[in-house]
Amino acid sequence: EVLLPPQNNAGLPGGAPQMQYQQVRDERVDVDAPAHISVDPAGQLVASMFEEFLTNYEAQDGYNYTNQLHKMVSRDGSTLFIDFSHISDFDFELKEALEMEFYRFTPFLRQGLTQFTKSLHPTYVESSSNQLFVSIYNLPEIMAVRSLRTDKIG
């Protein structure tokens, strides 16, 4: 235990200053203890939903992300380009999550892409010194309330 110096409570109602000692527990940190890893259940869900989207989405014209991944791997690329309207058509909940908290879920999109790539090209992920990235286009424009002006509203 450590005793801290008295606090001057002169500003308290009731007049005269009150002097008190505070007791504080001295808790030492074990630097050799394993670090606590925080888990984001919503982020994990977004990663699995995104992997499912990449695996199962196919547009009416036959466009799919499996073919796009094959092209990315063949050119030794690291970025897969995703049309947000495809996500909107495929999974409303994933669309909503990305619209609301895109930056929070970006690492989980990359995780979903990595799992998708591992399922089709396991050696590419293991041998690649590059990290994989997701680039999403056709996102709706999100503006801060303070940046809204009459020329933008109506």
CSV table of N, CA and C in Angstrom, one decimal:
chain,number,residue,atom,x,y,z
A,1,GLU,N,0.8,-1.2,0.0
A,1,GLU,CA,0.0,0.0,0.0
A,1,GLU,C,0.9,1.2,0.0
A,2,VAL,N,0.4,2.3,-0.6
A,2,VAL,CA,1.1,3.5,-0.7
A,2,VAL,C,0.1,4.6,-0.2
A,3,LEU,N,0.6,5.5,0.7
A,3,LEU,CA,-0.2,6.6,1.2
A,3,LEU,C,0.1,7.8,0.3
A,4,LEU,N,-0.9,8.4,-0.3
A,4,LEU,CA,-0.7,9.6,-1.0
A,4,LEU,C,-0.9,10.8,-0.1
A,5,PRO,N,-0.3,12.0,-0.5
A,5,PRO,CA,-0.4,13.2,0.3
A,5,PRO,C,-1.9,13.6,0.4
A,6,PRO,N,-2.1,14.3,1.5
A,6,PRO,CA,-3.5,14.8,1.7
A,6,PRO,C,-4.0,15.6,0.5
A,7,GLN,N,-5.3,15.5,0.3
A,7,GLN,CA,-6.0,16.4,-0.7
A,7,GLN,C,-6.5,17.6,0.0
A,8,ASN,N,-6.4,18.7,-0.7
A,8,ASN,CA,-7.0,19.9,-0.1
A,8,ASN,C,-8.4,20.1,-0.7
A,9,ASN,N,-9.4,19.9,0.1
A,9,ASN,CA,-10.7,20.0,-0.3
A,9,ASN,C,-11.4,21.3,0.1
A,10,ALA,N,-10.6,22.4,-0.1
A,10,ALA,CA,-11.1,23.7,0.4
A,10,ALA,C,-12.3,24.1,-0.4
A,11,GLY,N,-12.5,23.7,-1.6
A,11,GLY,CA,-13.6,24.1,-2.5
A,11,GLY,C,-14.9,23.4,-2.2
A,12,LEU,N,-14.9,22.5,-1.2
A,12,LEU,CA,-16.1,21.7,-0.9
A,12,LEU,C,-17.1,22.6,-0.1
A,13,PRO,N,-18.4,22.3,-0.3
A,13,PRO,CA,-19.4,23.0,0.5
A,13,PRO,C,-19.2,22.6,2.0
A,14,GLY,N,-19.4,23.5,2.9
A,14,GLY,CA,-19.3,23.2,4.3
A,14,GLY,C,-18.1,23.9,4.9
A,15,GLY,N,-17.4,24.7,4.2
A,15,GLY,CA,-16.4,25.5,4.8
A,15,GLY,C,-15.0,25.0,4.8
A,16,ALA,N,-14.5,24.7,6.0
A,16,ALA,CA,-13.0,24.4,6.2
A,16,ALA,C,-12.5,23.3,5.4
A,17,PRO,N,-11.3,23.4,5.0
A,17,PRO,CA,-10.7,22.3,4.2
A,17,PRO,C,-10.7,21.0,5.0
A,18,GLN,N,-10.9,19.9,4.3
A,18,GLN,CA,-10.8,18.6,4.9
A,18,GLN,C,-9.6,17.9,4.5
A,19,MET,N,-8.8,17.4,5.4
A,19,MET,CA,-7.5,16.7,5.0
A,19,MET,C,-7.8,15.2,5.1
A,20,GLN,N,-7.5,14.5,4.1
A,20,GLN,CA,-7.6,13.0,4.1
A,20,GLN,C,-6.5,12.4,3.4
A,21,TYR,N,-6.1,11.2,3.9
A,21,TYR,CA,-5.1,10.4,3.2
A,21,TYR,C,-5.8,9.4,2.4
A,22,GLN,N,-5.3,9.2,1.2
A,22,GLN,CA,-5.9,8.2,0.3
A,22,GLN,C,-5.0,7.0,0.3
A,23,GLN,N,-5.6,5.8,0.4
A,23,GLN,CA,-4.8,4.6,0.3
A,23,GLN,C,-5.0,4.0,-1.1
A,24,VAL,N,-3.9,3.7,-1.7
A,24,VAL,CA,-3.8,3.2,-3.1
A,24,VAL,C,-3.1,1.8,-3.1
A,25,ARG,N,-3.7,0.8,-3.7
A,25,ARG,CA,-3.0,-0.5,-3.8
A,25,ARG,C,-1.9,-0.3,-4.9
A,26,ASP,N,-0.8,-0.9,-4.5
A,26,ASP,CA,0.4,-0.9,-5.4
A,26,ASP,C,0.4,-2.2,-6.2
A,27,GLU,N,0.0,-2.2,-7.4
A,27,GLU,CA,-0.1,-3.4,-8.2
A,27,GLU,C,1.0,-3.3,-9.3
A,28,ARG,N,1.9,-4.3,-9.1
A,28,ARG,CA,3.1,-4.3,-10.1
A,28,ARG,C,2.6,-5.1,-11.3
A,29,VAL,N,3.1,-4.7,-12.5
A,29,VAL,CA,2.8,-5.3,-13.7
A,29,VAL,C,3.8,-6.4,-14.0
A,30,ASP,N,3.4,-7.6,-14.3
A,30,ASP,CA,4.2,-8.7,-14.7
A,30,ASP,C,4.5,-8.6,-16.2
A,31,VAL,N,5.7,-8.1,-16.5
A,31,VAL,CA,6.1,-7.9,-17.9
A,31,VAL,C,6.3,-9.2,-18.7
A,32,ASP,N,6.4,-10.3,-17.9
A,32,ASP,CA,6.6,-11.6,-18.6
A,32,ASP,C,5.2,-12.3,-18.8
A,33,ALA,N,4.1,-11.8,-18.3
A,33,ALA,CA,2.8,-12.4,-18.5
A,33,ALA,C,2.4,-12.2,-19.9
A,34,PRO,N,1.6,-13.2,-20.4
A,34,PRO,CA,1.1,-13.0,-21.8
A,34,PRO,C,0.2,-11.8,-22.0
A,35,ALA,N,0.3,-11.2,-23.1
A,35,ALA,CA,-0.5,-10.0,-23.4
A,35,ALA,C,-1.9,-10.4,-23.6
A,36,HIS,N,-2.8,-9.5,-23.1
A,36,HIS,CA,-4.2,-9.8,-23.3
A,36,HIS,C,-4.6,-9.4,-24.7
A,37,ILE,N,-5.2,-10.3,-25.5
A,37,ILE,CA,-5.6,-10.0,-26.8
A,37,ILE,C,-7.1,-9.7,-26.9
A,38,SER,N,-7.4,-8.5,-27.4
A,38,SER,CA,-8.8,-8.1,-27.5
A,38,SER,C,-9.4,-8.7,-28.7
A,39,VAL,N,-10.6,-9.2,-28.6
A,39,VAL,CA,-11.3,-9.8,-29.7
A,39,VAL,C,-12.5,-9.0,-30.0
A,40,ASP,N,-12.7,-8.7,-31.3
A,40,ASP,CA,-13.9,-8.0,-31.7
A,40,ASP,C,-14.9,-8.9,-32.4
A,41,PRO,N,-15.9,-9.4,-31.7
A,41,PRO,CA,-16.8,-10.4,-32.3
A,41,PRO,C,-17.5,-9.8,-33.6
A,42,ALA,N,-17.9,-8.6,-33.6
A,42,ALA,CA,-18.5,-8.0,-34.8
A,42,ALA,C,-17.5,-8.0,-35.9
A,43,GLY,N,-16.2,-7.7,-35.7
A,43,GLY,CA,-15.2,-7.7,-36.7
A,43,GLY,C,-15.0,-9.1,-37.2
A,44,GLN,N,-15.0,-10.1,-36.4
A,44,GLN,CA,-14.8,-11.5,-36.8
A,44,GLN,C,-16.0,-11.9,-37.7
A,45,LEU,N,-17.2,-11.4,-37.3
A,45,LEU,CA,-18.4,-11.7,-38.2
A,45,LEU,C,-18.3,-11.1,-39.5
A,46,VAL,N,-17.8,-9.8,-39.6
A,46,VAL,CA,-17.6,-9.1,-40.8
A,46,VAL,C,-16.6,-9.9,-41.7
A,47,ALA,N,-15.5,-10.4,-41.1
A,47,ALA,CA,-14.5,-11.1,-41.8
A,47,ALA,C,-15.1,-12.4,-42.5
A,48,SER,N,-15.9,-13.1,-41.7
A,48,SER,CA,-16.5,-14.3,-42.3
A,48,SER,C,-17.6,-14.0,-43.3
A,49,MET,N,-18.3,-12.9,-43.1
A,49,MET,CA,-19.4,-12.5,-44.1
A,49,MET,C,-18.7,-12.1,-45.4
A,50,PHE,N,-17.6,-11.4,-45.3
A,50,PHE,CA,-16.9,-10.9,-46.5
A,50,PHE,C,-16.2,-12.1,-47.2
A,51,GLU,N,-15.7,-13.1,-46.5
A,51,GLU,CA,-15.1,-14.3,-47.1
A,51,GLU,C,-16.2,-15.0,-47.9
A,52,GLU,N,-17.4,-15.1,-47.2
A,52,GLU,CA,-18.6,-15.8,-47.9
A,52,GLU,C,-19.0,-15.0,-49.1
A,53,PHE,N,-19.0,-13.7,-49.1
A,53,PHE,CA,-19.3,-12.9,-50.2
A,53,PHE,C,-18.3,-13.2,-51.4
A,54,LEU,N,-17.0,-13.1,-51.1
A,54,LEU,CA,-16.0,-13.4,-52.1
A,54,LEU,C,-16.1,-14.7,-52.7
A,55,THR,N,-16.5,-15.7,-51.9
A,55,THR,CA,-16.6,-17.1,-52.4
A,55,THR,C,-17.8,-17.3,-53.2
A,56,ASN,N,-18.9,-16.7,-52.8
A,56,ASN,CA,-20.2,-17.1,-53.4
A,56,ASN,C,-20.8,-16.1,-54.4
A,57,TYR,N,-20.3,-14.8,-54.4
A,57,TYR,CA,-21.0,-13.8,-55.3
A,57,TYR,C,-20.7,-14.1,-56.7
A,58,GLU,N,-21.8,-14.0,-57.5
A,58,GLU,CA,-21.7,-14.1,-59.0
A,58,GLU,C,-22.7,-13.2,-59.6
A,59,ALA,N,-22.3,-12.2,-60.4
A,59,ALA,CA,-23.2,-11.3,-61.0
A,59,ALA,C,-24.0,-12.0,-62.1
A,60,GLN,N,-25.0,-11.4,-62.6
A,60,GLN,CA,-25.8,-12.0,-63.7
A,60,GLN,C,-24.9,-12.2,-65.0
A,61,ASP,N,-23.9,-11.3,-65.2
A,61,ASP,CA,-23.1,-11.5,-66.3
A,61,ASP,C,-21.9,-12.5,-66.1
A,62,GLY,N,-21.9,-13.2,-65.0
A,62,GLY,CA,-20.9,-14.2,-64.7
A,62,GLY,C,-19.7,-13.6,-64.0
A,63,TYR,N,-19.7,-12.3,-63.7
A,63,TYR,CA,-18.5,-11.7,-63.0
A,63,TYR,C,-18.5,-12.3,-61.5
A,64,ASN,N,-17.3,-12.7,-61.1
A,64,ASN,CA,-17.2,-13.2,-59.7
A,64,ASN,C,-15.8,-12.9,-59.2
A,65,TYR,N,-15.6,-13.0,-57.9
A,65,TYR,CA,-14.3,-12.6,-57.3
A,65,TYR,C,-13.3,-13.7,-57.3
A,66,THR,N,-13.8,-14.9,-57.5
A,66,THR,CA,-12.8,-16.0,-57.7
A,66,THR,C,-12.0,-15.8,-58.9
A,67,ASN,N,-12.6,-15.4,-60.0
A,67,ASN,CA,-11.8,-15.1,-61.2
A,67,ASN,C,-10.9,-13.9,-61.0
A,68,GLN,N,-11.4,-12.9,-60.3
A,68,GLN,CA,-10.6,-11.7,-60.0
A,68,GLN,C,-9.4,-12.1,-59.1
A,69,LEU,N,-9.6,-13.0,-58.2
A,69,LEU,CA,-8.5,-13.4,-57.3
A,69,LEU,C,-7.4,-14.1,-58.2
A,70,HIS,N,-7.9,-15.0,-59.1
A,70,HIS,CA,-6.9,-15.7,-60.0
A,70,HIS,C,-6.1,-14.7,-60.8
A,71,LYS,N,-6.7,-13.7,-61.3
A,71,LYS,CA,-6.0,-12.7,-62.1
A,71,LYS,C,-5.0,-11.9,-61.2
A,72,MET,N,-5.4,-11.6,-60.0
A,72,MET,CA,-4.6,-10.9,-59.0
A,72,MET,C,-3.3,-11.7,-58.8
A,73,VAL,N,-3.5,-13.0,-58.5
A,73,VAL,CA,-2.4,-13.9,-58.2
A,73,VAL,C,-1.5,-14.0,-59.4
A,74,SER,N,-2.1,-14.2,-60.6
A,74,SER,CA,-1.3,-14.4,-61.8
A,74,SER,C,-0.4,-13.2,-62.1
A,75,ARG,N,-0.8,-12.0,-61.7
A,75,ARG,CA,0.1,-10.8,-61.9
A,75,ARG,C,0.9,-10.4,-60.7
A,76,ASP,N,0.9,-11.3,-59.7
A,76,ASP,CA,1.6,-11.2,-58.4
A,76,ASP,C,1.1,-9.9,-57.7
A,77,GLY,N,-0.2,-9.6,-57.7
A,77,GLY,CA,-0.7,-8.4,-57.1
A,77,GLY,C,-1.0,-8.7,-55.6
A,78,SER,N,-1.4,-7.6,-55.0
A,78,SER,CA,-1.7,-7.7,-53.6
A,78,SER,C,-3.1,-7.0,-53.2
A,79,THR,N,-3.7,-6.4,-54.2
A,79,THR,CA,-5.0,-5.7,-54.0
A,79,THR,C,-6.1,-6.3,-54.8
A,80,LEU,N,-7.2,-6.6,-54.1
A,80,LEU,CA,-8.4,-7.1,-54.8
A,80,LEU,C,-9.4,-5.9,-54.8
A,81,PHE,N,-10.0,-5.6,-56.0
A,81,PHE,CA,-10.9,-4.5,-56.1
A,81,PHE,C,-12.3,-5.0,-56.1
A,82,ILE,N,-13.1,-4.4,-55.2
A,82,ILE,CA,-14.5,-4.8,-54.9
A,82,ILE,C,-15.4,-3.7,-55.2
A,83,ASP,N,-16.5,-4.0,-55.9
A,83,ASP,CA,-17.6,-3.0,-56.2
A,83,ASP,C,-18.6,-3.1,-55.1
A,84,PHE,N,-18.7,-2.0,-54.4
A,84,PHE,CA,-19.6,-1.9,-53.2
A,84,PHE,C,-21.1,-2.3,-53.6
A,85,SER,N,-21.5,-2.0,-54.8
A,85,SER,CA,-22.8,-2.4,-55.2
A,85,SER,C,-23.0,-3.9,-55.2
A,86,HIS,N,-22.0,-4.7,-55.5
A,86,HIS,CA,-22.0,-6.1,-55.4
A,86,HIS,C,-22.3,-6.6,-53.9
A,87,ILE,N,-21.6,-5.9,-53.0
A,87,ILE,CA,-21.8,-6.2,-51.6
A,87,ILE,C,-23.3,-5.9,-51.2
A,88,SER,N,-23.8,-4.8,-51.7
A,88,SER,CA,-25.1,-4.4,-51.4
A,88,SER,C,-26.1,-5.4,-51.9
A,89,ASP,N,-25.9,-5.9,-53.1
A,89,ASP,CA,-26.8,-6.9,-53.7
A,89,ASP,C,-26.7,-8.2,-53.0
A,90,PHE,N,-25.6,-8.6,-52.4
A,90,PHE,CA,-25.4,-9.9,-51.8
A,90,PHE,C,-25.8,-10.0,-50.4
A,91,ASP,N,-25.4,-9.0,-49.5
A,91,ASP,CA,-25.6,-9.1,-48.1
A,91,ASP,C,-25.9,-7.7,-47.5
A,92,PHE,N,-27.1,-7.5,-47.1
A,92,PHE,CA,-27.5,-6.2,-46.6
A,92,PHE,C,-26.8,-5.9,-45.3
A,93,GLU,N,-26.6,-6.9,-44.4
A,93,GLU,CA,-26.0,-6.6,-43.1
A,93,GLU,C,-24.5,-6.2,-43.3
A,94,LEU,N,-23.8,-6.9,-44.2
A,94,LEU,CA,-22.5,-6.5,-44.5
A,94,LEU,C,-22.4,-5.1,-45.0
A,95,LYS,N,-23.3,-4.8,-45.9
A,95,LYS,CA,-23.4,-3.5,-46.5
A,95,LYS,C,-23.6,-2.4,-45.4
A,96,GLU,N,-24.5,-2.7,-44.5
A,96,GLU,CA,-24.8,-1.7,-43.4
A,96,GLU,C,-23.6,-1.5,-42.5
A,97,ALA,N,-22.9,-2.6,-42.2
A,97,ALA,CA,-21.8,-2.6,-41.3
A,97,ALA,C,-20.7,-1.7,-41.9
A,98,LEU,N,-20.4,-1.9,-43.2
A,98,LEU,CA,-19.4,-1.2,-43.8
A,98,LEU,C,-19.7,0.3,-44.0
A,99,GLU,N,-21.0,0.6,-44.2
A,99,GLU,CA,-21.4,2.0,-44.3
A,99,GLU,C,-21.3,2.7,-43.0
A,100,MET,N,-21.6,2.0,-41.9
A,100,MET,CA,-21.6,2.6,-40.6
A,100,MET,C,-20.1,2.8,-40.0
A,101,GLU,N,-19.3,1.7,-40.2
A,101,GLU,CA,-18.0,1.7,-39.5
A,101,GLU,C,-16.9,1.1,-40.5
A,102,PHE,N,-16.8,1.7,-41.6
A,102,PHE,CA,-15.8,1.2,-42.6
A,102,PHE,C,-14.4,1.1,-42.0
A,103,TYR,N,-13.9,2.1,-41.4
A,103,TYR,CA,-12.5,2.1,-40.9
A,103,TYR,C,-12.3,1.1,-39.8
A,104,ARG,N,-13.3,0.9,-39.0
A,104,ARG,CA,-13.2,-0.2,-38.0
A,104,ARG,C,-13.1,-1.6,-38.6
A,105,PHE,N,-13.8,-1.8,-39.7
A,105,PHE,CA,-13.8,-3.2,-40.2
A,105,PHE,C,-12.8,-3.4,-41.3
A,106,THR,N,-12.1,-2.4,-41.7
A,106,THR,CA,-11.1,-2.6,-42.8
A,106,THR,C,-10.1,-3.7,-42.5
A,107,PRO,N,-9.5,-3.9,-41.3
A,107,PRO,CA,-8.6,-5.0,-41.0
A,107,PRO,C,-9.3,-6.3,-41.1
A,108,PHE,N,-10.6,-6.4,-40.8
A,108,PHE,CA,-11.3,-7.6,-40.9
A,108,PHE,C,-11.7,-8.0,-42.4
A,109,LEU,N,-11.8,-7.0,-43.2
A,109,LEU,CA,-12.0,-7.2,-44.7
A,109,LEU,C,-10.7,-7.9,-45.2
A,110,ARG,N,-9.6,-7.4,-44.8
A,110,ARG,CA,-8.3,-7.9,-45.2
A,110,ARG,C,-8.1,-9.4,-44.7
A,111,GLN,N,-8.6,-9.6,-43.5
A,111,GLN,CA,-8.6,-10.9,-42.9
A,111,GLN,C,-9.4,-11.9,-43.7
A,112,GLY,N,-10.6,-11.4,-44.1
A,112,GLY,CA,-11.5,-12.3,-44.9
A,112,GLY,C,-10.9,-12.5,-46.3
A,113,LEU,N,-10.2,-11.5,-46.9
A,113,LEU,CA,-9.5,-11.7,-48.2
A,113,LEU,C,-8.4,-12.7,-48.0
A,114,THR,N,-7.7,-12.6,-47.0
A,114,THR,CA,-6.6,-13.6,-46.7
A,114,THR,C,-7.1,-15.0,-46.6
A,115,GLN,N,-8.2,-15.2,-45.9
A,115,GLN,CA,-8.8,-16.6,-45.8
A,115,GLN,C,-9.3,-17.1,-47.1
A,116,PHE,N,-9.9,-16.2,-47.9
A,116,PHE,CA,-10.4,-16.5,-49.2
A,116,PHE,C,-9.2,-16.9,-50.1
A,117,THR,N,-8.1,-16.2,-50.1
A,117,THR,CA,-7.0,-16.5,-50.9
A,117,THR,C,-6.3,-17.8,-50.5
A,118,LYS,N,-6.2,-18.0,-49.1
A,118,LYS,CA,-5.7,-19.3,-48.7
A,118,LYS,C,-6.5,-20.5,-49.1
A,119,SER,N,-7.8,-20.3,-49.3
A,119,SER,CA,-8.6,-21.5,-49.7
A,119,SER,C,-8.3,-21.8,-51.2
A,120,LEU,N,-8.0,-20.8,-52.0
A,120,LEU,CA,-7.8,-21.1,-53.4
A,120,LEU,C,-6.3,-21.1,-53.8
A,121,HIS,N,-5.5,-20.4,-53.1
A,121,HIS,CA,-4.0,-20.3,-53.4
A,121,HIS,C,-3.2,-20.3,-52.2
A,122,PRO,N,-3.2,-21.5,-51.4
A,122,PRO,CA,-2.5,-21.5,-50.1
A,122,PRO,C,-1.0,-21.1,-50.2
A,123,THR,N,-0.4,-21.5,-51.3
A,123,THR,CA,1.1,-21.2,-51.4
A,123,THR,C,1.3,-19.8,-51.6
A,124,TYR,N,0.4,-19.1,-52.3
A,124,TYR,CA,0.6,-17.7,-52.6
A,124,TYR,C,0.6,-16.8,-51.3
A,125,VAL,N,-0.3,-17.1,-50.4
A,125,VAL,CA,-0.3,-16.4,-49.1
A,125,VAL,C,0.9,-16.7,-48.3
A,126,GLU,N,1.3,-18.0,-48.2
A,126,GLU,CA,2.5,-18.4,-47.4
A,126,GLU,C,3.8,-17.9,-48.0
A,127,SER,N,3.9,-17.8,-49.3
A,127,SER,CA,5.2,-17.4,-49.9
A,127,SER,C,5.2,-15.9,-50.2
A,128,SER,N,4.1,-15.3,-50.2
A,128,SER,CA,4.0,-13.9,-50.5
A,128,SER,C,4.6,-13.0,-49.3
A,129,SER,N,5.5,-12.2,-49.6
A,129,SER,CA,6.0,-11.2,-48.6
A,129,SER,C,5.1,-10.0,-48.5
A,130,ASN,N,4.2,-9.9,-49.5
A,130,ASN,CA,3.2,-8.8,-49.4
A,130,ASN,C,2.0,-9.1,-48.6
A,131,GLN,N,1.4,-8.1,-48.0
A,131,GLN,CA,0.1,-8.3,-47.4
A,131,GLN,C,-0.9,-8.1,-48.4
A,132,LEU,N,-2.1,-8.6,-48.2
A,132,LEU,CA,-3.2,-8.5,-49.1
A,132,LEU,C,-4.1,-7.3,-48.7
A,133,PHE,N,-4.6,-6.6,-49.7
A,133,PHE,CA,-5.4,-5.4,-49.4
A,133,PHE,C,-6.7,-5.5,-50.2
A,134,VAL,N,-7.7,-4.8,-49.7
A,134,VAL,CA,-9.0,-4.7,-50.3
A,134,VAL,C,-9.2,-3.2,-50.7
A,135,SER,N,-9.6,-3.0,-52.0
A,135,SER,CA,-10.0,-1.7,-52.4
A,135,SER,C,-11.4,-1.7,-52.8
A,136,ILE,N,-12.3,-0.9,-52.2
A,136,ILE,CA,-13.7,-0.9,-52.5
A,136,ILE,C,-14.0,0.4,-53.2
A,137,TYR,N,-14.7,0.3,-54.3
A,137,TYR,CA,-15.1,1.5,-55.0
A,137,TYR,C,-16.7,1.5,-55.1
A,138,ASN,N,-17.2,2.6,-55.4
A,138,ASN,CA,-18.7,2.9,-55.5
A,138,ASN,C,-19.3,2.9,-54.0
A,139,LEU,N,-18.4,3.3,-53.1
A,139,LEU,CA,-19.0,3.5,-51.7
A,139,LEU,C,-19.8,4.8,-51.7
A,140,PRO,N,-20.9,4.8,-50.9
A,140,PRO,CA,-21.7,6.0,-50.8
A,140,PRO,C,-20.8,7.1,-50.1
A,141,GLU,N,-21.0,8.3,-50.5
A,141,GLU,CA,-20.2,9.4,-49.9
A,141,GLU,C,-20.8,9.7,-48.5
A,142,ILE,N,-19.9,9.7,-47.5
A,142,ILE,CA,-20.3,10.0,-46.1
A,142,ILE,C,-19.6,11.3,-45.8
A,143,MET,N,-20.5,12.2,-45.3
A,143,MET,CA,-20.0,13.5,-44.9
A,143,MET,C,-20.3,13.8,-43.5
A,144,ALA,N,-19.4,14.5,-42.8
A,144,ALA,CA,-19.6,15.0,-41.5
A,144,ALA,C,-20.7,16.0,-41.5
A,145,VAL,N,-21.5,16.1,-40.4
A,145,VAL,CA,-22.6,17.0,-40.4
A,145,VAL,C,-22.1,18.4,-40.5
A,146,ARG,N,-21.0,18.8,-39.9
A,146,ARG,CA,-20.5,20.1,-39.9
A,146,ARG,C,-20.1,20.5,-41.3
A,147,SER,N,-19.7,19.6,-42.2
A,147,SER,CA,-19.3,19.9,-43.5
A,147,SER,C,-20.5,20.1,-44.5
A,148,LEU,N,-21.7,19.8,-44.1
A,148,LEU,CA,-22.8,20.0,-45.0
A,148,LEU,C,-23.1,21.5,-45.1
A,149,ARG,N,-23.3,21.9,-46.4
A,149,ARG,CA,-23.6,23.2,-46.7
A,149,ARG,C,-24.8,23.2,-47.7
A,150,THR,N,-25.4,24.3,-47.9
A,150,THR,CA,-26.7,24.4,-48.7
A,150,THR,C,-26.4,23.9,-50.1
A,151,ASP,N,-25.2,24.2,-50.6
A,151,ASP,CA,-24.9,23.7,-52.0
A,151,ASP,C,-24.8,22.2,-52.1
A,152,LYS,N,-24.5,21.5,-51.0
A,152,LYS,CA,-24.4,20.1,-51.0
A,152,LYS,C,-25.8,19.4,-50.8
A,153,ILE,N,-26.7,20.1,-50.1
A,153,ILE,CA,-27.9,19.5,-49.6
A,153,ILE,C,-29.0,19.6,-50.7
A,154,GLY,N,-29.1,20.7,-51.3
A,154,GLY,CA,-30.3,20.8,-52.1
A,154,GLY,C,-30.1,21.5,-53.4
